[in-house]
């Protein structure tokens, strides 16, 4: 079975000022605020001073990026979805995609460690407010592995050709899951592209500030 006519070109735009496209973001943002994510960003992120203020107001920019990714954005241009319809009436302080792009480009390879520090402190707070790993008192699985993310251009600090022959950045991820929960990224570490898989694995292991370890054995692979 097939359509008897070719589908016409269709263009749609969500521009009604009274409608909200991503209403589910409201409880997500409230949860992040309750767990202290904005305060952690303000406290720990310190970028170089610049005339255009790209490093200013890190909390608002981090929250905008988190909200955009939660809404499905996978590029800077996609951050426009936070400003459609009545989103501006539901959320304050949303930054423009160009501002968010400049903010991210101001991070050097070393400044990314500030984001690691934010994540390490945010995760225990999130675990206290949500059933993040149900079943962890019985068994938990820990997976430490790396991934290569392709980058473009010649000025990306830390980019290089790794084992995948792709030019990019090498991220080491520590992931915890249980038979009853979805995987949770518990720790991250950004390395240079040519880094081998095991480099930095010990430092990416859960810190004392991480959620309490389960009483039952932990399976690793």
Coordinates of C-alpha atoms in Angstrom, one line a residue:
X1 CA 0.0 0.0 0.0
X2 CA 1.3 3.5 -0.8
X3 CA 0.0 7.0 -1.1
X4 CA -1.5 7.8 -4.5
X5 CA -0.1 11.4 -4.4
X6 CA 3.2 12.9 -3.5
X7 CA 3.3 14.5 -0.1
X8 CA 3.3 18.3 -0.4
X9 CA 6.1 20.4 1.2
X10 CA 4.9 21.4 4.6
X11 CA 6.4 24.0 6.9
X12 CA 5.2 24.5 10.4
X13 CA 6.1 27.0 13.1
X14 CA 5.1 27.0 16.8
X15 CA 4.5 30.7 17.4
X16 CA 1.3 31.0 19.4
X17 CA 2.1 33.3 22.4
X18 CA -0.3 31.4 24.7
X19 CA 0.9 27.8 24.2
X20 CA 3.8 26.0 25.8
X21 CA 5.6 23.4 23.8
X22 CA 7.7 21.9 26.6
X23 CA 5.5 22.1 29.7
X24 CA 7.4 19.1 31.2
X25 CA 10.4 21.3 31.6
X26 CA 8.8 23.2 34.5
X27 CA 9.2 20.3 37.1
X28 CA 12.6 19.5 35.7
X29 CA 13.9 23.0 36.3
X30 CA 12.3 23.2 39.7
X31 CA 14.0 19.9 40.7
X32 CA 17.4 21.3 39.4
X33 CA 16.9 24.4 41.5
X34 CA 15.9 22.4 44.6
X35 CA 19.1 20.4 44.2
X36 CA 21.2 23.5 44.0
X37 CA 22.4 23.4 40.4
X38 CA 22.2 27.2 39.8
X39 CA 24.1 27.9 43.0
X40 CA 26.8 25.4 42.2
X41 CA 27.3 26.9 38.8
X42 CA 27.6 30.4 40.2
X43 CA 30.1 29.2 42.9
X44 CA 32.3 26.9 40.8
X45 CA 32.4 28.2 37.2
X46 CA 34.9 31.0 36.7
X47 CA 35.7 31.9 33.1
X48 CA 38.2 34.5 31.9
X49 CA 36.8 38.1 31.9
X50 CA 36.0 39.5 28.5
X51 CA 34.6 42.7 27.1
X52 CA 31.4 41.0 25.8
X53 CA 30.8 39.2 29.1
X54 CA 30.7 35.7 27.7
X55 CA 31.6 34.2 31.1
X56 CA 29.1 36.2 33.1
X57 CA 26.0 34.8 34.7
X58 CA 27.0 31.1 34.4
X59 CA 24.0 29.9 36.4
X60 CA 21.5 31.3 33.9
X61 CA 23.5 29.9 30.9
X62 CA 24.0 26.5 32.4
X63 CA 20.3 26.2 33.3
X64 CA 19.4 27.3 29.7
X65 CA 21.7 24.6 28.3
X66 CA 20.3 21.9 30.6
X67 CA 16.7 22.9 29.8
X68 CA 17.4 22.9 26.1
X69 CA 19.0 19.4 26.2
X70 CA 16.1 18.1 28.3
X71 CA 13.8 19.5 25.5
X72 CA 15.7 17.5 22.9
X73 CA 18.1 20.1 21.6
X74 CA 21.3 18.6 20.1
X75 CA 22.8 21.8 18.6
X76 CA 23.1 25.5 19.6
X77 CA 20.5 26.5 17.0
X78 CA 18.0 24.1 18.7
X79 CA 18.2 26.3 21.8
X80 CA 15.6 28.5 20.1
X81 CA 12.9 26.1 21.2
X82 CA 13.2 27.6 24.7
X83 CA 11.9 30.9 23.4
X84 CA 8.9 29.7 21.4
X85 CA 5.3 30.5 22.3
X86 CA 4.7 31.2 26.0
X87 CA 8.0 29.7 27.2
X88 CA 9.2 33.2 28.1
X89 CA 6.3 33.6 30.5
X90 CA 7.1 30.2 32.1
X91 CA 10.8 30.7 32.4
X92 CA 12.9 33.7 33.2
X93 CA 16.6 34.3 32.2
X94 CA 16.6 32.2 29.1
X95 CA 19.6 33.1 27.0
X96 CA 19.8 33.4 23.2
X97 CA 21.5 30.6 21.3
X98 CA 24.3 32.9 20.1
X99 CA 25.0 33.8 23.8
X100 CA 25.1 30.2 24.8
X101 CA 27.4 29.3 21.9
X102 CA 29.8 32.1 23.0
X103 CA 29.6 30.8 26.6
X104 CA 30.6 27.3 25.6
X105 CA 33.4 28.5 23.3
X106 CA 34.9 30.4 26.2
X107 CA 35.7 27.1 28.0
X108 CA 39.3 25.8 27.6
X109 CA 40.2 22.2 28.2
X110 CA 41.1 23.1 31.8
X111 CA 37.9 25.0 32.5
X112 CA 35.8 21.9 31.7
X113 CA 37.0 20.6 35.1
X114 CA 34.8 23.2 36.7
X115 CA 31.8 21.5 35.1
X116 CA 33.1 18.2 36.5
X117 CA 33.1 19.8 40.0
X118 CA 29.5 21.0 39.5
X119 CA 28.4 17.5 38.4
X120 CA 30.1 15.8 41.3
X121 CA 28.3 17.9 43.9
X122 CA 25.0 18.0 42.1
X123 CA 24.6 14.2 41.8
X124 CA 24.4 13.4 45.6
X125 CA 21.8 16.2 46.0
X126 CA 19.8 14.7 43.1
X127 CA 20.0 11.3 44.7
X128 CA 18.6 12.7 48.0
X129 CA 15.6 14.2 46.3
X130 CA 14.7 11.4 43.8
X131 CA 14.7 7.6 43.7
X132 CA 17.7 7.8 41.3
X133 CA 18.8 4.1 41.5
X134 CA 16.0 1.9 42.8
X135 CA 17.3 -1.6 43.6
X136 CA 20.8 -0.4 44.4
X137 CA 20.6 -2.0 47.8
X138 CA 20.5 -5.4 46.0
X139 CA 22.9 -5.0 43.1
X140 CA 24.4 -2.2 41.0
X141 CA 26.4 -2.3 37.8
X142 CA 29.3 0.1 37.1
X143 CA 30.5 0.6 33.6
X144 CA 33.6 2.8 32.9
X145 CA 34.1 3.4 29.2
X146 CA 35.2 6.1 26.8
X147 CA 33.6 7.7 23.8
X148 CA 34.9 9.9 21.0
X149 CA 32.9 13.0 20.1
X150 CA 33.8 14.5 16.7
X151 CA 34.8 18.1 16.5
X152 CA 35.4 20.5 13.6
X153 CA 37.8 23.4 13.1
X154 CA 41.4 23.8 14.0
X155 CA 41.1 25.8 17.3
X156 CA 39.3 23.2 19.4
X157 CA 41.7 22.7 22.4
X158 CA 42.4 19.0 23.2
X159 CA 41.0 17.6 20.0
X160 CA 43.0 14.9 18.2
X161 CA 42.8 11.7 16.3
X162 CA 42.3 8.7 18.6
X163 CA 41.8 4.9 18.1
X164 CA 38.6 5.6 16.1
X165 CA 40.6 7.6 13.5
X166 CA 38.0 10.4 14.1
X167 CA 39.2 13.9 15.1
X168 CA 37.5 14.8 18.4
X169 CA 37.5 14.9 22.1
X170 CA 37.7 11.8 24.3
X171 CA 35.3 11.6 27.2
X172 CA 35.5 8.9 29.9
X173 CA 32.2 8.1 31.4
X174 CA 31.4 6.3 34.7
X175 CA 27.8 4.9 34.5
X176 CA 25.8 3.2 37.3
X177 CA 22.6 1.2 36.7
X178 CA 20.5 -1.4 38.4
X179 CA 18.0 -4.0 37.1
X180 CA 15.2 -1.6 38.0
X181 CA 16.7 1.7 36.9
X182 CA 18.0 3.4 33.8
X183 CA 21.7 4.1 33.5
X184 CA 22.9 7.2 35.4
X185 CA 26.1 9.0 34.4
X186 CA 27.9 9.2 37.8
X187 CA 31.2 10.7 36.7
X188 CA 32.8 12.1 33.6
X189 CA 36.3 13.1 32.6
X190 CA 37.3 15.0 29.4
X191 CA 40.6 13.9 27.9
X192 CA 42.5 14.7 24.8
X193 CA 41.5 12.9 21.6
X194 CA 44.5 10.5 21.5
X195 CA 44.1 9.3 25.1
X196 CA 43.9 5.6 25.6
X197 CA 40.8 4.1 27.1
X198 CA 42.1 3.5 30.6
X199 CA 43.7 7.0 31.2
X200 CA 42.0 8.8 34.1
X201 CA 39.8 5.8 35.0
X202 CA 40.8 5.9 38.6
X203 CA 40.0 9.6 39.0
X204 CA 36.7 9.1 37.3
X205 CA 35.6 6.5 39.9
X206 CA 32.9 7.7 42.4
X207 CA 34.3 10.2 45.0
X208 CA 33.4 10.3 48.7
X209 CA 30.8 13.0 47.8
X210 CA 29.0 10.5 45.5
X211 CA 25.8 8.7 46.7
X212 CA 26.4 5.9 49.3
X213 CA 27.6 2.7 47.8
X214 CA 25.1 -0.2 48.0
X215 CA 25.5 -2.8 50.6
X216 CA 25.3 -5.7 48.1
X217 CA 28.2 -6.6 45.7
X218 CA 28.8 -4.3 42.8
X219 CA 29.2 -5.9 39.4
X220 CA 31.7 -4.2 37.1
X221 CA 32.6 -4.7 33.4

